[in-house]
XYZ file of C-alpha atoms in Angstrom:
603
model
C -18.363 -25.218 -1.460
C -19.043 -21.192 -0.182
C -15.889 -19.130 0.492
C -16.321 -20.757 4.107
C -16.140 -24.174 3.682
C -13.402 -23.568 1.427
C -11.193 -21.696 3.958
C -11.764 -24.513 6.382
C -11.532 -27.436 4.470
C -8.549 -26.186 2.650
C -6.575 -24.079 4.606
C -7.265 -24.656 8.445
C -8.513 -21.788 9.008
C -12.528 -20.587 10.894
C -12.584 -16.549 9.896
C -10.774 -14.341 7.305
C -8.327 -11.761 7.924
C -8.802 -7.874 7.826
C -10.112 -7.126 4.421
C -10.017 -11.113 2.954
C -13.583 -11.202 2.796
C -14.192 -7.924 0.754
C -12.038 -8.874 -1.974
C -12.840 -12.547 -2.600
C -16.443 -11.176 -2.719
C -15.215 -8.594 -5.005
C -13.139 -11.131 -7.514
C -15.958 -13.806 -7.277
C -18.448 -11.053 -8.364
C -16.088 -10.469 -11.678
C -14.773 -7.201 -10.601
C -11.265 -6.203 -11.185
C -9.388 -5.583 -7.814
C -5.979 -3.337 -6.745
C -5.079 -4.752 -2.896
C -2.291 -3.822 -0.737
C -1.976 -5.526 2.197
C 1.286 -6.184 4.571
C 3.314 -8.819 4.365
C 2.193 -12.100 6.063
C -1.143 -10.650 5.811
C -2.635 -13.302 3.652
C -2.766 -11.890 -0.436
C -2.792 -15.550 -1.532
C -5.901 -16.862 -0.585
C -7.406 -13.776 -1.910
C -7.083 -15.227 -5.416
C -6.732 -18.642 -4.130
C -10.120 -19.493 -2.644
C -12.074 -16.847 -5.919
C -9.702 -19.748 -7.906
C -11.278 -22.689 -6.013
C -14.474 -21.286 -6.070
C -14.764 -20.839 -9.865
C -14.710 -22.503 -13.474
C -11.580 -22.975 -15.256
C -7.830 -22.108 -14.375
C -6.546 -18.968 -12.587
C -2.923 -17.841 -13.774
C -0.689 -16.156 -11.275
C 1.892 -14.108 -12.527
C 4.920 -14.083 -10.221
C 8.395 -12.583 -10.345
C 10.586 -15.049 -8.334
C 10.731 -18.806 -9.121
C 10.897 -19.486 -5.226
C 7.580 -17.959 -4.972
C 5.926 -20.210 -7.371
C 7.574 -23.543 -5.959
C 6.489 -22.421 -2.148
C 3.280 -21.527 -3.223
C 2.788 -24.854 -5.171
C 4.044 -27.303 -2.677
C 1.849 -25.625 -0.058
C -1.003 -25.732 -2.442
C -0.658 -29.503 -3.041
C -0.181 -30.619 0.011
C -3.470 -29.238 0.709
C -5.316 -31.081 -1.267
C -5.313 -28.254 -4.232
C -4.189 -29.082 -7.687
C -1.302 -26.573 -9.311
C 1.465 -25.917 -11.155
C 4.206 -23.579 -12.713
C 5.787 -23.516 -16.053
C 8.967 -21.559 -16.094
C 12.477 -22.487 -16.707
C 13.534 -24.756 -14.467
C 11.327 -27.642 -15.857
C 12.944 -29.037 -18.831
C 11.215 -29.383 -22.352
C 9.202 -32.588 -21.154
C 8.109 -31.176 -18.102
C 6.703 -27.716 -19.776
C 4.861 -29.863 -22.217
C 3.314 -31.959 -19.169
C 2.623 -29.332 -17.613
C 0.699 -27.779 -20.438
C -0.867 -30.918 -21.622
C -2.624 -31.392 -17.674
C -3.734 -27.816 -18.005
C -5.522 -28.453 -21.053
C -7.336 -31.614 -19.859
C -8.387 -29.011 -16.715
C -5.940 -30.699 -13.786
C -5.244 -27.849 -12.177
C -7.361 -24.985 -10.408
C -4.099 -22.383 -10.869
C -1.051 -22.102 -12.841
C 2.114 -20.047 -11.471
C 4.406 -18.114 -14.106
C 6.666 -15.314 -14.791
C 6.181 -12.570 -16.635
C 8.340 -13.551 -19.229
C 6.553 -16.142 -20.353
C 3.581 -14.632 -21.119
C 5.572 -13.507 -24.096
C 6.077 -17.326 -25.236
C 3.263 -18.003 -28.052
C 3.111 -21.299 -27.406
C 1.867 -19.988 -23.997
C -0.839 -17.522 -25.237
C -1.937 -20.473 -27.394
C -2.180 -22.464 -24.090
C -4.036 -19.567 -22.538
C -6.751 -19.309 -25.510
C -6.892 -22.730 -25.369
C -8.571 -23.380 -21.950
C -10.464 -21.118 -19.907
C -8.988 -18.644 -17.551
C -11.252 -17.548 -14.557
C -8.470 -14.757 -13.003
C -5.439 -13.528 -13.645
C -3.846 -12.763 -10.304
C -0.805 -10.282 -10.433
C 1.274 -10.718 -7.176
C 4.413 -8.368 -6.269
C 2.399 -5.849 -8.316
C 5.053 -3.092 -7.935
C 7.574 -4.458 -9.906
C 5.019 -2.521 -12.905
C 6.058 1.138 -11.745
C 9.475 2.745 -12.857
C 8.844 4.313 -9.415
C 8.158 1.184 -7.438
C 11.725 0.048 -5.452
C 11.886 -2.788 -7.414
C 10.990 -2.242 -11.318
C 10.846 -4.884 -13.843
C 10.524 -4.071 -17.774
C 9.224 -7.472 -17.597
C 5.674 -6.881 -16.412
C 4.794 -3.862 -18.695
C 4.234 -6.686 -20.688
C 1.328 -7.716 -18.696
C -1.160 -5.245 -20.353
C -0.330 -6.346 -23.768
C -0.545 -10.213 -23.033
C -3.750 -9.594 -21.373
C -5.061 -7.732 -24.742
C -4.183 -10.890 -26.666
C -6.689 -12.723 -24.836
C -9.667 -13.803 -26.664
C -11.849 -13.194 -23.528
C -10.472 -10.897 -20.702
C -10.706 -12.645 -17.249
C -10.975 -10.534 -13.839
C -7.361 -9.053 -13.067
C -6.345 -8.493 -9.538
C -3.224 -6.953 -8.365
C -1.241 -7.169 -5.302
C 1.415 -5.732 -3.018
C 2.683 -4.874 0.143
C 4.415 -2.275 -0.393
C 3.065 0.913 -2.477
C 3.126 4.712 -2.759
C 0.451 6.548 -4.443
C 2.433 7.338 -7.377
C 3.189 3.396 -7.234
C -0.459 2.826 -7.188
C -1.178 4.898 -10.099
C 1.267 3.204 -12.067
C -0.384 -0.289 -11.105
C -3.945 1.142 -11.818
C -2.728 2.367 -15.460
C 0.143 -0.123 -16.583
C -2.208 -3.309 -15.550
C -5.333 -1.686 -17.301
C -7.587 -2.484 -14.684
C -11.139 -1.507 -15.234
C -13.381 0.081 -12.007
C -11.276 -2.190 -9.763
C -12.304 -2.987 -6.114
C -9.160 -0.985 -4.115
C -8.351 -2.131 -0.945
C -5.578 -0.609 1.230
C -5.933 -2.860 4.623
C -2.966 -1.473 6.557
C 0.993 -1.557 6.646
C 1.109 -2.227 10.322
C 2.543 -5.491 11.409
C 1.757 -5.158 15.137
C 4.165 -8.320 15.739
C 6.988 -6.657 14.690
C 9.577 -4.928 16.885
C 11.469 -2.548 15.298
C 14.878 -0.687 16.547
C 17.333 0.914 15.168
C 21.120 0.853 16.488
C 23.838 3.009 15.857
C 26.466 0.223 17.866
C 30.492 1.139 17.838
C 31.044 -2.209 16.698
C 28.474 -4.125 14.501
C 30.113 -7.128 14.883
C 29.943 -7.180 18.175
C 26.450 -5.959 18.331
C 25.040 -8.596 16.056
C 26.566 -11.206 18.153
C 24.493 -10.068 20.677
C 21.798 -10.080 18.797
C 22.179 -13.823 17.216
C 23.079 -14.873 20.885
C 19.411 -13.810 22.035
C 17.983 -15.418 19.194
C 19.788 -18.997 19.995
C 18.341 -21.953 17.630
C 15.743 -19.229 16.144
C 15.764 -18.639 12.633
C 16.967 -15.379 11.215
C 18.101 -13.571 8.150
C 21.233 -10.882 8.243
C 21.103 -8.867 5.425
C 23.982 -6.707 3.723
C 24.109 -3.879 1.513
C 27.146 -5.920 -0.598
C 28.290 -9.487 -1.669
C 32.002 -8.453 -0.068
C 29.992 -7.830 3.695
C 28.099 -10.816 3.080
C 30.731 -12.734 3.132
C 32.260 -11.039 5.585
C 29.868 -11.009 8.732
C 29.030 -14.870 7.766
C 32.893 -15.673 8.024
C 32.532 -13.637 11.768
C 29.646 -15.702 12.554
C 31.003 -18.925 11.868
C 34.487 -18.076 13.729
C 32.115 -17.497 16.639
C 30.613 -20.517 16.426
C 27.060 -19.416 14.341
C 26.721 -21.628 11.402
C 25.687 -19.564 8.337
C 25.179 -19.544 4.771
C 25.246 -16.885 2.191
C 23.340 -15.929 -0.351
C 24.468 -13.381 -2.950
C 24.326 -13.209 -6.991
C 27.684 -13.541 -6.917
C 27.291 -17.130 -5.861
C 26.759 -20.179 -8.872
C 22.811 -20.878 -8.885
C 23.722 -24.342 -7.256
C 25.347 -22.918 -4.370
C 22.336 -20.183 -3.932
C 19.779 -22.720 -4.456
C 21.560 -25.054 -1.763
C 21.654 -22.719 0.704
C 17.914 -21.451 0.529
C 16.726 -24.748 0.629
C 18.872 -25.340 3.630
C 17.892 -22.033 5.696
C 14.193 -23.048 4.649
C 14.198 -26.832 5.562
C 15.916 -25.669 8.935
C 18.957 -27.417 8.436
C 20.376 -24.055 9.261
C 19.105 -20.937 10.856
C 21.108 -17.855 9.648
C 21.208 -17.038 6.252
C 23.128 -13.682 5.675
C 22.370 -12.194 2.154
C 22.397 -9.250 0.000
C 18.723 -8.090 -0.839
C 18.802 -10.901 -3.861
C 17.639 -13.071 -0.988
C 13.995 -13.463 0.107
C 11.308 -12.326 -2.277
C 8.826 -14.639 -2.589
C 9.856 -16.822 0.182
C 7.683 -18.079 2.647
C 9.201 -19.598 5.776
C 7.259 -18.029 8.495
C 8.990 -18.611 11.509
C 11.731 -16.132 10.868
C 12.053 -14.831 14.286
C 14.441 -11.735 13.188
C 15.796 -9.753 10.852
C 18.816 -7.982 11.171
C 19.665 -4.978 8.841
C 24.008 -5.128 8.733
C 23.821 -2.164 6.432
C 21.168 0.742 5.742
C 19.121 -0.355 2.776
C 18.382 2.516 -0.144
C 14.791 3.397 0.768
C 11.838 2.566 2.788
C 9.983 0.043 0.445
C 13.258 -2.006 0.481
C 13.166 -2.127 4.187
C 9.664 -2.493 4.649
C 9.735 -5.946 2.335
C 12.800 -7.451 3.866
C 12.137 -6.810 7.354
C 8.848 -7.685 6.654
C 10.294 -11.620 6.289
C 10.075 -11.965 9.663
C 6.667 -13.192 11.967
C 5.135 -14.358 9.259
C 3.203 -16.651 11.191
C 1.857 -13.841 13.072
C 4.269 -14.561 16.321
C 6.006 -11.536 18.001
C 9.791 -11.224 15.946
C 12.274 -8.723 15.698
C 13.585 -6.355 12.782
C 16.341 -4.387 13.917
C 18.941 -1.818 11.648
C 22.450 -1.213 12.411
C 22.942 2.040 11.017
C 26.179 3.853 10.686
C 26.604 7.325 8.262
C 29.083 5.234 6.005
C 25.902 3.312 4.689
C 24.804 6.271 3.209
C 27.867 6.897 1.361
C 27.659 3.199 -0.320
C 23.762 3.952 -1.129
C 24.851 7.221 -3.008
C 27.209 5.286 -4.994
C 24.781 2.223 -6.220
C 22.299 5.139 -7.043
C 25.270 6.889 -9.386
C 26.064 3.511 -11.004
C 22.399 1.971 -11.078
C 22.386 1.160 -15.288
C 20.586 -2.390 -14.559
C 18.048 -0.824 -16.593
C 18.903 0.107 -20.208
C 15.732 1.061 -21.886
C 15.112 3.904 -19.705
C 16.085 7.808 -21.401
C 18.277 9.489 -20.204
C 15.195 12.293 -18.983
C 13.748 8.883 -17.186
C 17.276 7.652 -15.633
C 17.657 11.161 -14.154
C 13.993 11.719 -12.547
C 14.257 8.054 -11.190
C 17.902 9.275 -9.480
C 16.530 12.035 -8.093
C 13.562 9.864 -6.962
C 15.966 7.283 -5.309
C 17.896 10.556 -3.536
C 14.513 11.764 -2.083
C 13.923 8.125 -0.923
C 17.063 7.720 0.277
C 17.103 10.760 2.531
C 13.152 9.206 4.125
C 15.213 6.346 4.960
C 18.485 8.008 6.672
C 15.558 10.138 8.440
C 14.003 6.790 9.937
C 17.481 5.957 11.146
C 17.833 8.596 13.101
C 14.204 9.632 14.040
C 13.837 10.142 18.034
C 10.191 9.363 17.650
C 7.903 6.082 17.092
C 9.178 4.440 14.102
C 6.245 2.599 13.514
C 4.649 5.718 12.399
C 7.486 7.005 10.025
C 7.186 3.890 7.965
C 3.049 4.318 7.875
C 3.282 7.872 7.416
C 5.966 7.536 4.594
C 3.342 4.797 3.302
C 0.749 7.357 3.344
C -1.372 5.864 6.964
C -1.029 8.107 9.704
C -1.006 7.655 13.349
C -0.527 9.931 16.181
C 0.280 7.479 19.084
C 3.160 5.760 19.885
C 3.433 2.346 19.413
C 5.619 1.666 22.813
C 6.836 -1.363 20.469
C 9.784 0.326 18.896
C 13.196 1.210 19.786
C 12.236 4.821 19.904
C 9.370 4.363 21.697
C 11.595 2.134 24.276
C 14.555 5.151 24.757
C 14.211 7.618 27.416
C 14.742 11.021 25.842
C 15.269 14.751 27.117
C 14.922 17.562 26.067
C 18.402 19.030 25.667
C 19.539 22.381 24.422
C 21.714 22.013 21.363
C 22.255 25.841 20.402
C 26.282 26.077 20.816
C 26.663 23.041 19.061
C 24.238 23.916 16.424
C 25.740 27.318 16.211
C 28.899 25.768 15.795
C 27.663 23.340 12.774
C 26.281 25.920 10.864
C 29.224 28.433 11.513
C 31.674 26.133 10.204
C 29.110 25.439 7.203
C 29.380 29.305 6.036
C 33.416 30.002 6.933
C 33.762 26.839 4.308
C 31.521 28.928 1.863
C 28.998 26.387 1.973
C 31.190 23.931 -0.621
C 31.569 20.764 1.682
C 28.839 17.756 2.402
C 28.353 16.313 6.018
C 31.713 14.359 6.080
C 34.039 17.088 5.847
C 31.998 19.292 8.075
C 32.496 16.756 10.223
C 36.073 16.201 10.063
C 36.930 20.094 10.459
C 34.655 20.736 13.592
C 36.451 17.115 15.032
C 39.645 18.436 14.378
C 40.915 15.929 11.703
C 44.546 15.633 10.705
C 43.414 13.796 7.391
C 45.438 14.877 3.943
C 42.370 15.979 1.966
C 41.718 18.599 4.983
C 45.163 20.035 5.570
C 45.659 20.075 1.350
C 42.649 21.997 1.046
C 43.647 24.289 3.941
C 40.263 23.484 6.436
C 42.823 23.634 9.128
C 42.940 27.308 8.955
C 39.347 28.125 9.637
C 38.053 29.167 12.802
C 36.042 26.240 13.388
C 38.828 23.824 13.064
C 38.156 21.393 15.900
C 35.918 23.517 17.921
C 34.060 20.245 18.609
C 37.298 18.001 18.634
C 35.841 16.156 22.061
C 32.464 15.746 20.752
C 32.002 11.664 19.354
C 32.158 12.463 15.473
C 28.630 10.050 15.747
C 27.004 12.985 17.840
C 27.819 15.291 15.463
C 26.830 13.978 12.048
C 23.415 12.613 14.307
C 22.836 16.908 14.923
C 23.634 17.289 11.833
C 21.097 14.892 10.507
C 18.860 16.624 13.014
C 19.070 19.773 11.624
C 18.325 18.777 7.969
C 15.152 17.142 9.196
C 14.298 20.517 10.844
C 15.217 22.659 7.629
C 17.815 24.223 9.635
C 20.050 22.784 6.712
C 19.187 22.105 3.147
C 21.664 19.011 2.004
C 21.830 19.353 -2.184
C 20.848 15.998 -4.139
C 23.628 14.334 -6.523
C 26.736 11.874 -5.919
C 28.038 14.628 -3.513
C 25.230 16.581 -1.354
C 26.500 20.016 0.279
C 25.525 21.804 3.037
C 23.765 25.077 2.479
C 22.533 26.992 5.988
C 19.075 27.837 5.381
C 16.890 31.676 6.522
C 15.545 29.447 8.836
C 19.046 29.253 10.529
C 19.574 32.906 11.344
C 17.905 33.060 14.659
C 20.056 30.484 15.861
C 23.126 31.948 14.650
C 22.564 35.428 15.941
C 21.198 34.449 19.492
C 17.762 35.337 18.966
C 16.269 31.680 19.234
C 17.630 28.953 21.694
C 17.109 25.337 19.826
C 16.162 22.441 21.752
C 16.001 18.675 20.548
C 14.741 15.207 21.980
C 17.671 13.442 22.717
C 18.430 9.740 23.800
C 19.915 9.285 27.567
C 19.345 5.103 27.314
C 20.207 3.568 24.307
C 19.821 -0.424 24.684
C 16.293 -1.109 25.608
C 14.480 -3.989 24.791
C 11.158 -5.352 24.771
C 9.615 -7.760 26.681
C 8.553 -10.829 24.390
C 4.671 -11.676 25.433
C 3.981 -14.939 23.997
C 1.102 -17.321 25.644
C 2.733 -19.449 27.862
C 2.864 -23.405 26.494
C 5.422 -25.951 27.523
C 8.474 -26.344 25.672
C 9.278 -30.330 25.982
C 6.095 -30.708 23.849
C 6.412 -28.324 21.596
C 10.359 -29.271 20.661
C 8.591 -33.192 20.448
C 6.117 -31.790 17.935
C 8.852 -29.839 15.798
C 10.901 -32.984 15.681
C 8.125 -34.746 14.174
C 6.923 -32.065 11.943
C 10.481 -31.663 10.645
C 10.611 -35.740 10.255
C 7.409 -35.437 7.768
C 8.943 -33.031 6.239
C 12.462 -34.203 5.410
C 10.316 -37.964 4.225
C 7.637 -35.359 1.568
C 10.651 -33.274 0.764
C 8.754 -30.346 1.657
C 9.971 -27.345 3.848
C 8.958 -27.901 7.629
C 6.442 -25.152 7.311
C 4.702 -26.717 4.752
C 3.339 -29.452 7.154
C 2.361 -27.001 9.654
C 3.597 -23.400 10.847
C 5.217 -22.447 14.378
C 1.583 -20.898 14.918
C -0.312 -24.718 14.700
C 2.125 -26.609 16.636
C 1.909 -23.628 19.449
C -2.173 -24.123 19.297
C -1.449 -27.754 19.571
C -0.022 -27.133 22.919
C -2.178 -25.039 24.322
C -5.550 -27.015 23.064
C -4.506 -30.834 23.589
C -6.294 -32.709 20.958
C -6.500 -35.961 21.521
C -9.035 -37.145 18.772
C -9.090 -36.705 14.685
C -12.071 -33.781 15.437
C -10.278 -32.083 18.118
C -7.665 -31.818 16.003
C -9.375 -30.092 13.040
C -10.087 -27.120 15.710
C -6.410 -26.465 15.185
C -5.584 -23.356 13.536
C -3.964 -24.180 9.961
C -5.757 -27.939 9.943
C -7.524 -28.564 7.063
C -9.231 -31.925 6.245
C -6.279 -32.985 3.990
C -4.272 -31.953 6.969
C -6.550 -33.753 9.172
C -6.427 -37.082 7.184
C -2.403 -36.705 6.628
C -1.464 -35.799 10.035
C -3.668 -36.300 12.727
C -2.205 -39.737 13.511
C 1.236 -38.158 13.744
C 0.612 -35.877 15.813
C -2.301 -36.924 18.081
C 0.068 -39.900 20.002
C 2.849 -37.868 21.342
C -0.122 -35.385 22.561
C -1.744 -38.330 24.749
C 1.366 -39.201 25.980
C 2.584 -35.996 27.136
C -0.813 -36.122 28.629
C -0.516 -38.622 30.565
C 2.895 -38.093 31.634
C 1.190 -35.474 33.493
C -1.571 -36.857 35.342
């Protein structure tokens, strides 16, 4: 079979995605390949169909154990042999699994990178032949990737061992240049095919919050996303299990998922969030990679996460399926203060120098500081995250939270003057906290001790929201009115730039927000519920008799183009998006009857 027939016959599916073509020509042809593409944009069958289409086995490196299950249960259920050997299979198992690869059973093999380092494994590898070695979550290579792993510097060296070097591809979602050099250099890939296809994820909505009360606000939130599924992420176990005790008191059922947890518990609850048996899952970051549901219709952010690429991935969970879904960040400036602290105590990592551990902290500050300026950006922030990511746009995306607000101009000189005033009469010793605290007037111990209760601009602002002021504040560092120092406690330092202002000699105006809680309209084609609840309860029926996860069957995406199209025969029903001819065969006779009769309930 061509690329074509594959994509059909296996995966449902009439025409690639942006860039899908290009690369499985590419990796067919024998060249190496670097390709970043967004999440949900469809990296697997970029190595899956070259796999399908080729002689031997393909090997797919992969961090997270989820991954490889999800991506083998979705394989074999469409009719395409795999595996993975890591450690959850016991002794018997591994050796079953290696004894079918050496008779040729399967078409790809899913492991992590630790067990390339196994030599019963390299024997296994120079034992059969490999057509590709597929490197997913590619990132994890780069010290200055968000989410390093020693692990897979081992890659290079495990591919040397090899007594004939297979096509490598790599790929991520989420990568910097000096990420991508890393990737091109640590992987060794030779003349690769590089691919960059876009970060956007035009169904996401994106807004960030800045709420009073976050419990309150997330109720809200989880209230207009009734019986949808959604994942709540916090910045620690302790708020974890905080906001899911709030939830459930308010009558949301939800798990938690944390490393704090025993490995039963966490594996119990993802399998329950992704078999749908419940719909909120709130979770520290240790949740998600690799997972695959793709009808998470939202993703709330409890807590500012350290940097952009951390963001980008976990929001990035939800509309998989293509469908529109929202990603929205609750920010506060106390977030900061907990990122500077796990960047002062990071020592996960102890192989790194001490010359290493201190460029990758100042690293994580400079990140840091991108992401507290997307929090309180007044323009599209759609186009911070793709400029930060290197793909710049000019127009608004009128699908953001910024986009959304209605702004004015407003003049902020007094206040300004009054920020940077205070700055110098504390001879520029103090970060944005206590600034804030003398200009607000505050009667707190550390402020009177120290004697800030003498100075001239003690409470000058005392009726100004203390949220207004650290949001000028933040303001005025983006504008290099204020240069904020790096370390475990950044001061304020006025910069030349300020001078003007001071003096009188320059008035300073800002875009400010007038309308805070604007949301927008959800567009979705219209189809008619009854049916499509009848077709989830019998998707979800299939599912809980295969032991699969609902999605497995068929995504949000098919059962909506099952509504809209009707199919009332076995060939109608293969013009279904995600319907495949194993599909076909499994589940056209499931599916097909409950059509006809909602048909003719209606004529």
């Amino acid at each position: 079979m061509n690329k074509f027939e594959i994509l059909k016959h296996y995966f449902g599916h009439d025409t690639f995605r942006d860039g899908q073509e290009n690369i499985i020509d590419n990796i067919s042809n024998g060249n190496d390949a670097l390709c970043i593409m967004p999440t949900g944009g469809g990296k697997s069958i970029c190595y899956q169909i070259p796999a399908l289409m080729s002689d031997g086995i393909a090997i797919v490196i992969s961090p997270l154990i989820s991954l490889m299950k999800d991506q083998v249960t979705s394989l074999n259920q469409n009719g395409i042999r795999a595996a993975y050997i890591n450690s959850t299979l016991t002794s018997a198992q591994q050796s079953r699994a290696i004894y079918n690869a050496m008779r040729g059973e399967y078409k790809l093999i899913y492991v992590a990178p630790e067990r390339l380092e196994v030599p019963a494994f390299l024997n296994l590898c120079n034992s059969i032949k490999i057509s590709l070695i597929a490197v997913d979550e590619a990132h994890c290579v780069s010290q200055w990737g968000h989410d390093f792993r020693p692990s897979y510097l081992k890659i290079a060296d495990f591919i040397s061992k090899l007594d004939n070097r297979p096509v490598i591809s790599a790929f991520t979602a989420t990568a910097t240049d000096a990420v991508k050099r890393d990737i091109l250099n640590l992987l060794g890939l030779k003349n690769p095919y590089q691919i960059t296809t876009g970060f956007d994820r035009k169904n996401l909505f994106f807004a960030v919050k800045r709420p009073q009360r976050k419990q309150k606000e997330l109720l809200a939130i989880v209230s207009e996303h009734k019986n949808q599924s959604g994942i709540i992420y916090c910045a620690t176990r302790k708020n974890v299990e905080k906001v899911s005790d709030f939830l459930n008191d308010n009558g949301y059922r939800s798990l938690i998922y944390h490393a704090g947890l025993n490995s039963e518990i966490r594996n119990r609850n993802q399998e329950d969030f992704i078999n749908d048996r419940c719909n909120l899952i709130v979770a520290t970051n240790a949740f998600g990679m690799g997972i695959d549901k793709p009808d998470v219709r939202f993703v709330v952010h409890y807590n500012m996460p350290k940097n952009l690429e951390n963001y980008y991935q976990e929001a990035g969970r939800a509309g998989r399926d293509g469908e529109n879904s929202d990603c929205i960040l609750l920010y506060s400036p106390a977030d900061v203060h907990t990122q500077r602290f796990f960047i002062e105590n990071n020592d996960e990592n102890d192989e790194l120098t001490d010359e290493q551990r201190e460029k990758i902290k100042k690293n994580d500050y400079y990140k840091l500081n991108k992401m507290v300026g997307y929090c309180t950006s007044t323009t599209c922030l759609r186009n911070y995250i793709l400029n930060y990511f290197g793909e710049y746009h000019t127009n608004d995306c009128n699908n953001c939270s910024a986009c959304l607000k209605e702004y004015k101009l407003t003049d902020v000189t007094v206040d300004s003057q009054k920020i940077l005033s205070c700055i110098i009469k504390t001879r520029q010793r103090y970060g944005a906290s206590t600034i804030i605290d003398v200009l607000a007037g505050s009667k707190k111990e550390s402020i009177i001790n120290a004697g800030l209760d003498e100075q001239s601009t003690y409470g000058i602002m005392s009726k100004t929201k203390k949220a207004a002021i650290s949001e000028l504040i933040t303001k005025l560092i983006d504008e290099e009115y204020i240069h904020q120092t790096e370390g475990k406690y950044p001061i304020l330092e006025v910069t030349q730039k300020s001078y003007p202002i001071l003096k009188g000699q320059k008035n300073l105006t800002m875009r400010l927000a007038v309308k805070e809680d604007l949301h927008r309209e959800i567009q979705q084609a219209e189809i008619d519920r009854s049916l499509f609840d009848k077709l989830k309860e019998r998707r979800k029926y299939l599912a809980d008799k295969a032991s699969v996860p609902p999605y497995v069957i068929f995504s949000d995406a098919s059962l909506r183009d099952m509504c809209a199209k009707l199919p009332t025969n076995e060939n109608d029903f293969l013009r279904i998006s995600g319907v495949g001819i194993k599909k076909q065969e499994k589940y056209a006779k499931e599916f097909i009857p409950i059509i006809k009769e909602y048909k003719n309930s209606k004529s």
